[in-house]
C-alpha positions as a LaTeX table, in Angstrom:
\begin{tabular}{lrrr}
\hline
Residue & $x$ (\AA) & $y$ (\AA) & $z$ (\AA) \\
\hline
Met1 & 0.00 & 0.00 & 0.00 \\
Asn2 & 2.88 & 2.32 & 0.71 \\
Arg3 & 4.45 & 1.86 & $-2.72$ \\
Asp4 & 1.51 & 2.07 & $-5.04$ \\
Ile5 & $-1.96$ & 3.47 & $-5.17$ \\
Ser6 & $-4.68$ & 2.30 & $-7.50$ \\
Phe7 & $-7.81$ & 4.35 & $-7.96$ \\
Pro8 & $-10.77$ & 1.96 & $-8.15$ \\
Ala9 & $-13.11$ & 2.08 & $-11.11$ \\
His10 & $-16.21$ & 4.12 & $-10.28$ \\
Arg11 & $-19.71$ & 2.82 & $-10.65$ \\
Glu12 & $-22.52$ & 4.69 & $-12.32$ \\
Asn13 & $-23.88$ & 7.39 & $-10.03$ \\
Arg14 & $-27.17$ & 9.19 & $-10.44$ \\
Phe15 & $-28.05$ & 12.63 & $-9.17$ \\
Tyr16 & $-31.46$ & 14.11 & $-8.46$ \\
Gln17 & $-32.69$ & 17.58 & $-7.60$ \\
Gly18 & $-36.02$ & 19.33 & $-7.27$ \\
Ala19 & $-38.77$ & 19.66 & $-4.69$ \\
Ala20 & $-39.01$ & 15.93 & $-3.99$ \\
Ala21 & $-35.23$ & 15.57 & $-3.68$ \\
Thr22 & $-35.10$ & 18.53 & $-1.28$ \\
Leu23 & $-37.83$ & 17.01 & 0.89 \\
Val24 & $-36.03$ & 13.68 & 1.11 \\
Ala25 & $-32.66$ & 15.38 & 1.70 \\
Asn26 & $-34.06$ & 17.44 & 4.56 \\
Ala27 & $-35.51$ & 14.30 & 6.16 \\
Leu28 & $-32.18$ & 12.48 & 5.85 \\
Gln29 & $-30.30$ & 15.40 & 7.35 \\
Ala30 & $-32.75$ & 15.60 & 10.25 \\
Val31 & $-32.06$ & 11.94 & 10.97 \\
Asn32 & $-28.32$ & 12.61 & 10.72 \\
Phe33 & $-28.52$ & 15.43 & 13.27 \\
Leu34 & $-30.65$ & 13.38 & 15.65 \\
Gly35 & $-28.30$ & 10.45 & 15.34 \\
Asp36 & $-25.33$ & 12.67 & 16.08 \\
Arg37 & $-27.14$ & 14.22 & 19.05 \\
Phe38 & $-27.84$ & 10.93 & 20.77 \\
Leu39 & $-25.17$ & 8.56 & 19.43 \\
Arg40 & $-21.98$ & 10.65 & 19.19 \\
Lys41 & $-19.26$ & 9.24 & 21.41 \\
Ser42 & $-17.34$ & 11.43 & 23.80 \\
His43 & $-14.33$ & 13.25 & 22.42 \\
His44 & $-10.94$ & 11.62 & 22.45 \\
Ser45 & $-9.12$ & 12.01 & 25.77 \\
Leu46 & $-5.83$ & 13.05 & 24.19 \\
Ser47 & $-4.45$ & 16.53 & 24.80 \\
Ala48 & $-1.00$ & 16.64 & 23.19 \\
Ile49 & $-1.15$ & 18.34 & 19.80 \\
Glu50 & 0.71 & 15.52 & 18.01 \\
Asp51 & $-1.60$ & 12.84 & 19.40 \\
Leu52 & $-4.67$ & 14.92 & 18.56 \\
Tyr53 & $-3.45$ & 15.41 & 15.01 \\
Arg54 & $-2.70$ & 11.73 & 14.47 \\
His55 & $-6.13$ & 10.76 & 15.78 \\
Ala56 & $-7.76$ & 13.43 & 13.57 \\
Met57 & $-5.99$ & 12.24 & 10.43 \\
Asp58 & $-6.89$ & 8.62 & 11.13 \\
Ser59 & $-10.52$ & 9.72 & 11.41 \\
Ala60 & $-10.59$ & 12.18 & 8.51 \\
Phe61 & $-8.92$ & 9.88 & 5.99 \\
Ser62 & $-10.17$ & 6.50 & 7.13 \\
Val63 & $-10.29$ & 3.90 & 4.35 \\
Thr64 & $-14.00$ & 3.49 & 5.12 \\
Glu65 & $-14.82$ & 7.08 & 4.16 \\
Ala66 & $-16.58$ & 7.65 & 0.85 \\
Phe67 & $-16.02$ & 11.41 & 0.70 \\
Leu68 & $-13.83$ & 14.00 & 2.39 \\
Val69 & $-15.94$ & 15.58 & 5.13 \\
Thr70 & $-15.55$ & 17.25 & 8.52 \\
Gly71 & $-16.38$ & 15.71 & 11.87 \\
Ala72 & $-19.52$ & 17.83 & 12.24 \\
Pro73 & $-23.03$ & 16.43 & 12.65 \\
His74 & $-23.95$ & 17.45 & 9.12 \\
Ala75 & $-20.98$ & 15.55 & 7.71 \\
Ser76 & $-23.23$ & 12.86 & 6.26 \\
Ala77 & $-23.81$ & 15.35 & 3.45 \\
Tyr78 & $-21.14$ & 16.48 & 1.00 \\
Tyr79 & $-20.24$ & 20.13 & 0.49 \\
Pro80 & $-18.35$ & 20.97 & $-2.72$ \\
Arg81 & $-17.40$ & 24.45 & $-1.44$ \\
Asp82 & $-15.32$ & 22.96 & 1.37 \\
Phe83 & $-12.47$ & 22.09 & $-0.99$ \\
Ala84 & $-11.89$ & 25.80 & $-1.55$ \\
Trp85 & $-12.63$ & 27.14 & 1.91 \\
Phe86 & $-11.44$ & 24.38 & 4.23 \\
Tyr87 & $-9.37$ & 21.69 & 2.48 \\
Pro88 & $-6.70$ & 23.48 & 0.40 \\
Asp89 & $-3.73$ & 21.71 & 2.00 \\
Val90 & $-4.83$ & 18.09 & 2.24 \\
Leu91 & $-1.79$ & 17.09 & 0.16 \\
Asp92 & 0.80 & 19.38 & 1.76 \\
Pro93 & 3.71 & 16.96 & 2.38 \\
Glu94 & 4.58 & 18.69 & 5.66 \\
Thr95 & 1.16 & 17.73 & 7.04 \\
Ile96 & 1.33 & 14.07 & 5.92 \\
Met97 & 2.42 & 11.63 & 8.62 \\
Asp98 & 3.67 & 8.73 & 6.48 \\
Ala99 & 3.29 & 6.98 & 3.11 \\
Gln100 & 0.11 & 5.22 & 4.19 \\
Asp101 & $-1.44$ & 8.55 & 5.20 \\
Ala102 & $-0.48$ & 9.95 & 1.78 \\
Val103 & $-2.19$ & 7.08 & $-0.01$ \\
Arg104 & $-5.38$ & 7.45 & 2.00 \\
Arg105 & $-5.52$ & 11.20 & 1.38 \\
Ala106 & $-4.89$ & 10.90 & $-2.35$ \\
Arg107 & $-7.44$ & 8.14 & $-2.73$ \\
Leu108 & $-10.17$ & 9.99 & $-0.81$ \\
Leu109 & $-9.52$ & 13.29 & $-2.60$ \\
Glu110 & $-9.75$ & 11.58 & $-5.99$ \\
Lys111 & $-13.02$ & 9.84 & $-5.07$ \\
Ser112 & $-14.50$ & 13.08 & $-3.78$ \\
Val113 & $-13.53$ & 15.23 & $-6.76$ \\
Arg114 & $-14.69$ & 12.57 & $-9.22$ \\
Leu115 & $-18.13$ & 12.46 & $-7.59$ \\
Leu116 & $-18.45$ & 16.24 & $-7.72$ \\
Leu117 & $-17.45$ & 16.31 & $-11.39$ \\
Glu118 & $-20.06$ & 13.67 & $-12.15$ \\
Ala119 & $-22.62$ & 15.91 & $-10.45$ \\
Val120 & $-21.55$ & 18.82 & $-12.69$ \\
Arg121 & $-21.97$ & 16.57 & $-15.73$ \\
Ala122 & $-25.51$ & 15.83 & $-14.53$ \\
Asp123 & $-26.06$ & 19.62 & $-14.18$ \\
Val124 & $-26.41$ & 19.32 & $-10.40$ \\
Val125 & $-24.42$ & 22.32 & $-9.15$ \\
Thr126 & $-25.79$ & 22.76 & $-5.64$ \\
Thr127 & $-24.49$ & 23.73 & $-2.22$ \\
Thr128 & $-25.03$ & 20.24 & $-0.82$ \\
Ile129 & $-25.07$ & 16.65 & $-2.04$ \\
Val130 & $-26.83$ & 14.16 & 0.22 \\
Pro131 & $-26.20$ & 10.44 & $-0.35$ \\
Ala132 & $-29.57$ & 8.68 & $-0.43$ \\
Ala133 & $-28.73$ & 5.12 & $-1.48$ \\
Arg134 & $-25.96$ & 3.21 & $-3.21$ \\
Gly135 & $-24.93$ & 5.33 & $-6.18$ \\
Arg136 & $-27.86$ & 7.74 & $-5.66$ \\
Tyr137 & $-27.36$ & 11.36 & $-4.58$ \\
Leu138 & $-29.65$ & 14.30 & $-3.94$ \\
Gly139 & $-28.55$ & 17.83 & $-4.85$ \\
Val140 & $-30.09$ & 20.50 & $-2.64$ \\
Asn141 & $-29.55$ & 24.18 & $-1.92$ \\
Tyr142 & $-29.85$ & 25.42 & 1.64 \\
Phe143 & $-30.91$ & 29.08 & 1.91 \\
Ser144 & $-29.94$ & 30.05 & $-1.65$ \\
Arg145 & $-28.14$ & 29.02 & $-4.82$ \\
Pro146 & $-24.36$ & 28.70 & $-4.52$ \\
Ser147 & $-21.67$ & 31.10 & $-5.63$ \\
Asp148 & $-18.79$ & 28.87 & $-4.54$ \\
Thr149 & $-19.67$ & 25.29 & $-5.50$ \\
Leu150 & $-17.75$ & 25.39 & $-8.78$ \\
Leu151 & $-14.96$ & 27.16 & $-6.93$ \\
Gly152 & $-14.70$ & 24.25 & $-4.52$ \\
Ile153 & $-14.65$ & 21.68 & $-7.31$ \\
Leu154 & $-11.90$ & 23.59 & $-9.10$ \\
Ala155 & $-9.98$ & 23.85 & $-5.82$ \\
Gly156 & $-10.07$ & 20.09 & $-5.34$ \\
Leu157 & $-8.97$ & 19.51 & $-8.91$ \\
Arg158 & $-6.19$ & 22.12 & $-8.61$ \\
Gln159 & $-4.89$ & 20.42 & $-5.51$ \\
Met160 & $-4.71$ & 17.08 & $-7.30$ \\
Leu161 & $-2.97$ & 18.58 & $-10.32$ \\
Ser162 & $-0.35$ & 20.36 & $-8.19$ \\
Ala163 & 0.31 & 17.39 & $-5.90$ \\
Glu164 & 3.66 & 16.56 & $-7.48$ \\
Glu165 & 4.92 & 20.17 & $-7.54$ \\
Arg166 & 5.89 & 20.13 & $-3.85$ \\
Ala167 & 9.00 & 18.26 & $-2.82$ \\
Ser168 & 7.81 & 14.89 & $-1.58$ \\
Ser169 & 9.01 & 11.31 & $-1.47$ \\
Tyr170 & 5.47 & 9.95 & $-1.59$ \\
Leu171 & 4.61 & 8.14 & $-4.80$ \\
Ala172 & 0.93 & 8.81 & $-4.08$ \\
Met173 & 1.50 & 12.49 & $-4.91$ \\
Ser174 & 2.54 & 11.92 & $-8.52$ \\
Gln175 & $-0.18$ & 9.34 & $-8.99$ \\
Cys176 & $-2.77$ & 11.75 & $-7.63$ \\
Ala177 & $-1.56$ & 14.41 & $-10.08$ \\
His178 & $-1.92$ & 11.91 & $-12.93$ \\
Ala179 & $-5.46$ & 11.09 & $-11.79$ \\
Gly180 & $-6.21$ & 14.81 & $-11.75$ \\
Arg181 & $-5.04$ & 15.23 & $-15.32$ \\
Leu182 & $-7.31$ & 12.37 & $-16.39$ \\
Leu183 & $-10.28$ & 13.96 & $-14.59$ \\
Leu184 & $-9.59$ & 17.33 & $-16.20$ \\
Ala185 & $-9.46$ & 15.74 & $-19.64$ \\
Glu186 & $-12.67$ & 13.80 & $-18.98$ \\
His187 & $-14.70$ & 16.59 & $-17.42$ \\
Gly188 & $-13.16$ & 19.78 & $-18.80$ \\
Gly189 & $-16.10$ & 20.29 & $-21.14$ \\
Asp190 & $-18.59$ & 19.86 & $-18.30$ \\
Leu191 & $-16.77$ & 22.43 & $-16.20$ \\
Lys192 & $-16.56$ & 24.87 & $-19.11$ \\
Arg193 & $-20.32$ & 24.73 & $-19.65$ \\
Ala194 & $-20.96$ & 25.28 & $-15.95$ \\
Ile195 & $-18.53$ & 28.22 & $-15.72$ \\
Leu196 & $-19.99$ & 29.92 & $-18.79$ \\
Lys197 & $-23.48$ & 29.40 & $-17.39$ \\
Leu198 & $-22.39$ & 31.07 & $-14.15$ \\
Ala199 & $-20.99$ & 34.00 & $-16.15$ \\
Ser200 & $-24.27$ & 34.34 & $-18.05$ \\
Glu201 & $-26.19$ & 34.57 & $-14.78$ \\
Leu202 & $-24.43$ & 37.72 & $-13.56$ \\
Glu203 & $-26.73$ & 40.72 & $-13.29$ \\
Pro204 & $-26.09$ & 44.40 & $-13.98$ \\
Phe205 & $-25.97$ & 46.66 & $-10.95$ \\
Asp206 & $-25.74$ & 50.44 & $-11.14$ \\
Ala207 & $-24.21$ & 52.55 & $-8.39$ \\
Asp208 & $-22.76$ & 56.05 & $-8.34$ \\
Gly209 & $-23.27$ & 56.43 & $-12.07$ \\
Ala210 & $-21.25$ & 53.33 & $-12.93$ \\
Gly211 & $-22.27$ & 49.84 & $-14.03$ \\
Tyr212 & $-21.14$ & 46.64 & $-12.31$ \\
Leu213 & $-21.87$ & 42.93 & $-12.51$ \\
Leu214 & $-22.99$ & 40.99 & $-9.45$ \\
Cys215 & $-23.99$ & 37.37 & $-8.97$ \\
Asp216 & $-26.55$ & 38.36 & $-6.31$ \\
Ala217 & $-27.95$ & 41.73 & $-7.39$ \\
Ser218 & $-31.59$ & 40.63 & $-7.14$ \\
Gly219 & $-31.41$ & 37.47 & $-5.03$ \\
Pro220 & $-28.98$ & 35.94 & $-2.51$ \\
Arg221 & $-26.29$ & 33.49 & $-3.49$ \\
Ser222 & $-24.71$ & 31.44 & $-0.77$ \\
Ala223 & $-21.06$ & 31.08 & 0.17 \\
Ala224 & $-19.38$ & 29.49 & 3.18 \\
Thr225 & $-21.23$ & 31.77 & 5.59 \\
Asp226 & $-24.68$ & 32.03 & 4.13 \\
Thr227 & $-27.37$ & 31.93 & 6.81 \\
Arg228 & $-28.25$ & 35.60 & 6.58 \\
Ala229 & $-29.35$ & 35.02 & 2.98 \\
Glu230 & $-28.19$ & 38.52 & 2.06 \\
Arg231 & $-27.89$ & 39.99 & $-1.39$ \\
Arg232 & $-24.95$ & 41.91 & $-2.80$ \\
Arg233 & $-22.29$ & 40.36 & $-0.60$ \\
Phe234 & $-18.60$ & 40.83 & $-1.19$ \\
Val235 & $-17.65$ & 37.23 & $-0.49$ \\
Thr236 & $-20.13$ & 35.68 & $-2.93$ \\
Asn237 & $-18.90$ & 37.90 & $-5.75$ \\
Ala238 & $-15.25$ & 37.34 & $-4.82$ \\
Cys239 & $-15.93$ & 33.60 & $-5.11$ \\
Val240 & $-17.36$ & 34.03 & $-8.60$ \\
Tyr241 & $-14.38$ & 36.07 & $-9.76$ \\
Thr242 & $-11.99$ & 33.43 & $-8.39$ \\
Thr243 & $-13.94$ & 30.70 & $-10.18$ \\
Phe244 & $-13.43$ & 32.50 & $-13.48$ \\
Met245 & $-9.75$ & 33.14 & $-12.75$ \\
Trp246 & $-9.05$ & 29.52 & $-11.83$ \\
Gly247 & $-11.02$ & 28.30 & $-14.84$ \\
Val248 & $-8.77$ & 30.34 & $-17.11$ \\
Gln249 & $-5.59$ & 29.23 & $-15.30$ \\
Leu250 & $-6.55$ & 25.56 & $-15.66$ \\
Gly251 & $-7.25$ & 26.00 & $-19.38$ \\
Ile252 & $-10.90$ & 25.06 & $-18.93$ \\
Val253 & $-12.29$ & 28.28 & $-20.37$ \\
Asp254 & $-10.75$ & 31.00 & $-22.50$ \\
Glu255 & $-10.82$ & 34.52 & $-21.08$ \\
Val256 & $-12.03$ & 35.77 & $-24.46$ \\
Glu257 & $-15.22$ & 33.72 & $-24.03$ \\
Leu258 & $-15.72$ & 35.14 & $-20.55$ \\
Lys259 & $-15.07$ & 38.69 & $-21.79$ \\
Arg260 & $-17.74$ & 38.23 & $-24.43$ \\
Leu261 & $-20.29$ & 37.32 & $-21.74$ \\
Leu262 & $-19.13$ & 39.83 & $-19.12$ \\
Gly263 & $-18.47$ & 42.74 & $-21.45$ \\
Arg264 & $-15.10$ & 43.31 & $-19.76$ \\
Asp265 & $-11.93$ & 41.38 & $-19.03$ \\
Leu266 & $-11.29$ & 39.75 & $-15.68$ \\
Ala267 & $-8.96$ & 42.51 & $-14.48$ \\
Glu268 & $-11.66$ & 45.13 & $-15.10$ \\
Tyr269 & $-14.26$ & 42.89 & $-13.47$ \\
Lys270 & $-12.17$ & 42.59 & $-10.31$ \\
Lys271 & $-11.38$ & 46.32 & $-10.19$ \\
Gly272 & $-15.10$ & 46.99 & $-10.37$ \\
Leu273 & $-15.77$ & 44.76 & $-7.37$ \\
Leu274 & $-13.02$ & 46.45 & $-5.35$ \\
Arg275 & $-14.33$ & 49.88 & $-6.31$ \\
Leu276 & $-17.93$ & 48.97 & $-5.44$ \\
Phe277 & $-17.36$ & 47.17 & $-2.13$ \\
Gly278 & $-14.36$ & 49.30 & $-1.14$ \\
Lys279 & $-15.76$ & 52.75 & $-1.87$ \\
Asp280 & $-15.66$ & 53.67 & 1.84 \\
Gly281 & $-11.98$ & 52.80 & 2.11 \\
Tyr282 & $-12.53$ & 49.28 & 3.45 \\
Ile283 & $-14.27$ & 46.16 & 2.16 \\
Arg284 & $-17.92$ & 46.33 & 3.06 \\
His285 & $-19.48$ & 42.95 & 3.83 \\
Ser286 & $-22.77$ & 43.64 & 2.02 \\
Leu287 & $-24.15$ & 46.56 & 0.07 \\
Asp288 & $-27.62$ & 45.92 & 1.52 \\
Gly289 & $-26.71$ & 46.21 & 5.20 \\
Pro290 & $-28.04$ & 49.11 & 7.30 \\
Ala291 & $-25.86$ & 52.12 & 7.88 \\
Gly292 & $-23.64$ & 51.97 & 10.93 \\
Val293 & $-20.15$ & 52.37 & 12.28 \\
Pro294 & $-17.48$ & 50.93 & 9.95 \\
Ala295 & $-16.72$ & 47.91 & 12.17 \\
Ser296 & $-20.36$ & 46.84 & 11.87 \\
Met297 & $-20.11$ & 46.86 & 8.08 \\
Val298 & $-17.32$ & 44.28 & 7.72 \\
Ala299 & $-17.08$ & 40.53 & 8.32 \\
Leu300 & $-14.15$ & 38.18 & 8.74 \\
Asp301 & $-15.03$ & 36.13 & 5.67 \\
Phe302 & $-13.72$ & 38.98 & 3.50 \\
Val303 & $-10.37$ & 37.13 & 3.58 \\
Ser304 & $-11.86$ & 34.73 & 1.00 \\
Val305 & $-10.01$ & 31.54 & 0.01 \\
His306 & $-6.38$ & 30.46 & $-0.33$ \\
Arg307 & $-4.84$ & 31.95 & $-3.49$ \\
Gly308 & $-8.24$ & 33.34 & $-4.34$ \\
Phe309 & $-9.47$ & 36.90 & $-4.73$ \\
Trp310 & $-6.67$ & 38.69 & $-2.87$ \\
Asp311 & $-3.54$ & 39.04 & $-4.96$ \\
Met312 & $-1.64$ & 41.63 & $-2.86$ \\
Thr313 & 0.54 & 42.83 & $-5.75$ \\
Asp314 & $-1.41$ & 46.06 & $-6.28$ \\
Pro315 & $-0.83$ & 48.84 & $-3.69$ \\
Gly316 & $-4.49$ & 49.92 & $-3.83$ \\
Glu317 & $-5.66$ & 46.39 & $-3.16$ \\
Arg318 & $-3.25$ & 46.06 & $-0.24$ \\
Ala319 & $-4.53$ & 49.36 & 1.18 \\
Leu320 & $-8.13$ & 48.08 & 1.14 \\
Phe321 & $-7.09$ & 44.84 & 2.78 \\
Ala322 & $-5.11$ & 46.65 & 5.47 \\
Ala323 & $-7.92$ & 49.09 & 6.23 \\
Thr324 & $-10.43$ & 46.26 & 6.63 \\
Thr325 & $-8.01$ & 44.21 & 8.72 \\
Asp326 & $-7.27$ & 47.17 & 10.98 \\
Leu327 & $-11.00$ & 47.71 & 11.60 \\
Ile328 & $-11.34$ & 44.12 & 12.77 \\
Leu329 & $-8.21$ & 44.23 & 14.91 \\
Ala330 & $-9.27$ & 47.48 & 16.60 \\
Glu331 & $-12.85$ & 46.47 & 17.43 \\
Pro332 & $-13.17$ & 44.55 & 20.74 \\
Arg333 & $-16.50$ & 43.03 & 19.66 \\
Phe334 & $-14.63$ & 41.05 & 17.00 \\
Arg335 & $-12.45$ & 39.25 & 19.52 \\
Ile336 & $-12.93$ & 36.65 & 22.23 \\
Pro337 & $-11.51$ & 38.48 & 25.28 \\
Ser338 & $-7.81$ & 37.97 & 26.00 \\
Thr339 & $-7.27$ & 35.97 & 22.81 \\
Phe340 & $-6.53$ & 36.34 & 19.11 \\
His341 & $-9.73$ & 34.42 & 18.26 \\
Phe342 & $-11.71$ & 36.63 & 15.89 \\
Leu343 & $-15.48$ & 36.32 & 15.54 \\
Val344 & $-17.21$ & 36.35 & 12.18 \\
Ser345 & $-18.90$ & 39.69 & 12.79 \\
Ala346 & $-19.23$ & 42.42 & 15.37 \\
Asp347 & $-23.03$ & 42.33 & 15.40 \\
Asn348 & $-25.12$ & 39.26 & 16.03 \\
Pro349 & $-27.73$ & 38.60 & 13.34 \\
Gln350 & $-31.19$ & 37.40 & 14.23 \\
Asn351 & $-31.04$ & 33.73 & 15.18 \\
Lys352 & $-33.77$ & 31.66 & 13.63 \\
Met353 & $-35.18$ & 28.64 & 15.41 \\
Ile354 & $-33.12$ & 26.17 & 13.35 \\
His355 & $-29.93$ & 27.89 & 14.53 \\
Lys356 & $-30.91$ & 27.44 & 18.16 \\
Ile357 & $-31.84$ & 23.77 & 17.74 \\
Ala358 & $-29.63$ & 22.21 & 15.11 \\
Ala359 & $-27.23$ & 24.45 & 13.21 \\
Pro360 & $-24.85$ & 27.30 & 14.03 \\
Ala361 & $-25.57$ & 30.87 & 13.05 \\
Tyr362 & $-22.51$ & 31.03 & 10.84 \\
Gln363 & $-22.30$ & 34.80 & 10.63 \\
Gly364 & $-23.04$ & 35.43 & 14.26 \\
Arg365 & $-20.99$ & 35.86 & 17.37 \\
Ser366 & $-18.96$ & 32.70 & 16.90 \\
Ser367 & $-15.37$ & 32.03 & 15.87 \\
Trp368 & $-14.45$ & 29.74 & 13.00 \\
Pro369 & $-10.88$ & 28.58 & 13.61 \\
Thr370 & $-10.54$ & 27.89 & 9.89 \\
Phe371 & $-11.48$ & 31.51 & 9.01 \\
Asn372 & $-8.97$ & 32.68 & 11.58 \\
Val373 & $-6.31$ & 30.55 & 9.87 \\
Glu374 & $-7.17$ & 32.17 & 6.53 \\
Phe375 & $-7.07$ & 35.60 & 8.19 \\
Ala376 & $-3.54$ & 34.80 & 9.38 \\
Asp377 & $-2.54$ & 33.55 & 5.93 \\
Arg378 & $-3.83$ & 36.69 & 4.19 \\
Met379 & $-1.88$ & 38.75 & 6.71 \\
Leu380 & 1.24 & 36.88 & 5.66 \\
Asp381 & 0.29 & 37.46 & 2.00 \\
Phe382 & 0.11 & 41.19 & 2.75 \\
Asp383 & 3.50 & 41.23 & 4.44 \\
Glu384 & 5.03 & 39.33 & 1.55 \\
Gly385 & 3.46 & 41.64 & $-1.04$ \\
Ser386 & 4.46 & 44.81 & 0.80 \\
Gly387 & 7.90 & 43.62 & 1.92 \\
Ser388 & 7.03 & 44.34 & 5.55 \\
Asn389 & 6.34 & 42.60 & 8.87 \\
Thr390 & 3.14 & 44.50 & 9.54 \\
Tyr391 & 0.95 & 41.58 & 10.55 \\
Arg392 & 3.27 & 38.61 & 11.18 \\
Ala393 & 3.08 & 38.88 & 14.97 \\
Cys394 & $-0.72$ & 39.00 & 14.85 \\
Ala395 & $-0.81$ & 36.00 & 12.51 \\
Gln396 & 1.38 & 34.07 & 14.92 \\
Gly397 & $-0.91$ & 35.05 & 17.81 \\
Ile398 & $-3.95$ & 33.73 & 15.95 \\
Leu399 & $-2.29$ & 30.39 & 15.29 \\
Lys400 & $-0.94$ & 30.10 & 18.83 \\
Asp401 & $-4.42$ & 30.59 & 20.31 \\
Ile402 & $-5.93$ & 28.04 & 17.90 \\
Arg403 & $-3.34$ & 25.54 & 19.02 \\
Thr404 & $-4.25$ & 26.22 & 22.65 \\
Ala405 & $-7.98$ & 25.82 & 21.94 \\
Thr406 & $-7.30$ & 22.56 & 20.08 \\
Glu407 & $-5.47$ & 21.12 & 23.07 \\
Val408 & $-8.01$ & 22.41 & 25.59 \\
His409 & $-11.06$ & 21.17 & 23.69 \\
Gly410 & $-9.51$ & 17.88 & 22.58 \\
Gly411 & $-9.47$ & 18.50 & 18.83 \\
Tyr412 & $-9.55$ & 21.12 & 16.10 \\
Gln413 & $-12.95$ & 22.73 & 16.59 \\
Glu414 & $-15.34$ & 23.63 & 13.83 \\
Leu415 & $-16.69$ & 26.54 & 15.87 \\
Ile416 & $-15.86$ & 28.26 & 19.14 \\
Ser417 & $-18.46$ & 30.27 & 21.03 \\
Glu418 & $-18.31$ & 33.95 & 21.85 \\
Gln419 & $-17.07$ & 32.96 & 25.31 \\
Gly420 & $-14.25$ & 30.83 & 23.92 \\
Leu421 & $-16.02$ & 27.55 & 24.70 \\
Lys422 & $-17.12$ & 24.69 & 22.49 \\
Tyr423 & $-19.99$ & 25.83 & 20.30 \\
Arg424 & $-23.20$ & 24.11 & 21.39 \\
Thr425 & $-26.78$ & 24.05 & 20.25 \\
Trp426 & $-29.21$ & 21.30 & 21.16 \\
Ala427 & $-28.07$ & 19.09 & 18.28 \\
Tyr428 & $-24.70$ & 20.62 & 17.48 \\
Lys429 & $-22.50$ & 19.61 & 20.37 \\
Gly430 & $-19.21$ & 21.26 & 19.45 \\
Ala431 & $-18.00$ & 18.96 & 16.69 \\
Val432 & $-14.34$ & 18.67 & 15.86 \\
Ala433 & $-13.20$ & 19.46 & 12.33 \\
His434 & $-10.71$ & 16.72 & 11.49 \\
Ser435 & $-10.26$ & 17.54 & 7.81 \\
Trp436 & $-9.46$ & 21.20 & 8.43 \\
Phe437 & $-6.47$ & 20.40 & 10.64 \\
Pro438 & $-3.81$ & 20.13 & 7.86 \\
Arg439 & $-4.50$ & 23.69 & 6.72 \\
Phe440 & $-3.65$ & 24.93 & 10.21 \\
Leu441 & $-0.29$ & 23.12 & 10.11 \\
Ser442 & 0.52 & 24.54 & 6.67 \\
Val443 & $-0.07$ & 28.14 & 7.73 \\
Trp444 & 1.75 & 27.58 & 11.04 \\
Ser445 & 4.88 & 26.57 & 9.10 \\
Arg446 & 4.60 & 29.69 & 6.99 \\
Ala447 & 4.10 & 32.01 & 9.96 \\
Tyr448 & 6.82 & 30.57 & 12.19 \\
Gly449 & 9.24 & 29.35 & 9.54 \\
Thr450 & 9.29 & 25.86 & 11.05 \\
Pro451 & 6.77 & 22.98 & 11.21 \\
Leu452 & 4.68 & 22.59 & 14.33 \\
Leu453 & 4.88 & 18.79 & 14.06 \\
Arg454 & 7.52 & 16.55 & 12.53 \\
Trp455 & 7.36 & 12.88 & 11.60 \\
Asp456 & 10.19 & 10.42 & 11.02 \\
Asp457 & 10.80 & 9.61 & 7.36 \\
\hline
\end{tabular}
């Protein structure tokens, strides 16, 4: 197993969507949450970071898994977006424990990306895929249509294709890259159609005498934090831009074709988004939000995804990033007291009943460790782009506090409450987030210049 990896032939899968599929998917998810509420075993008793990580990787990449998911109660469903937001470093050699771990990761990533590409071929581009029976899957949108599903699929494919670019002695890396090239050749046409369809769905939006294009001008589109169901959000539109950019970089779609649909090239499209959402000198979370103090107008998810919207080569772009970052750093309501844990927003949105019973209010007064990791990584991007050490100490503080929370809570948490405790609702009992752990290690190495954990060759 350590020397070779064979990707098994896939069976025919079928995908369904519509009112009936949504009804069945909701029923299955309700059962999943109830099962998790009453059947979940107590957390592992380990506390040392190395032991916690080894246990997490054994759980996340078990040979019995059918898809790469988190350890949360809703993990029985599959979320394409997670490959962009939460799993960008699954194949980072520094996070891989041994050759067997590499094989398991490569195999599970290939299975997951293949399933998502088959869904795209079936024209099922939804926020969530719920397995219903052997080879049968239900595509469903929670709250609104997605802006980042294609982004997640491209992120998973990109990770496979770049697996052999990092120095590694694991044969599984080169084999995973080969599998990625085969998937791209097989499904490139499907992805192209989906990306061009997304481009055709953008809507004109006029503001201050200028014309822009938004994916959510008249109706909400979801992204990783979507429970407010807001329109005209920065993060949803940043996801769409990144989808186009990655599609061009992978050779899936030609920028000329996108320019024909958008009426502008990608550089102009991005500048328009920065001008529209950054007209106040910082990145506003949503154009539809009520007027208020600047700190109430921003949200932590503006950091977007790894190697996504933020490029940091343009001084004006860096200035917008810095201004938004400084608002968050200066506002006490964004921070769990005495820590570098940053909450998603300064103001708590209205919690609906489902958020109190089963699911977290993603944009509320809670901390996502994974968003904090991305915040730290964008800070390091800024320092690299500006040739400074403006934010490195803060980035290190974020990562240090996440490590402490991981050891205290017995695993890498999906969410931490406003009080710094495990996030709990009636059904959501503070799940760990096994699959997000490698990303933390990758950014730690970048921030500190040395790996947090080392394994014998």
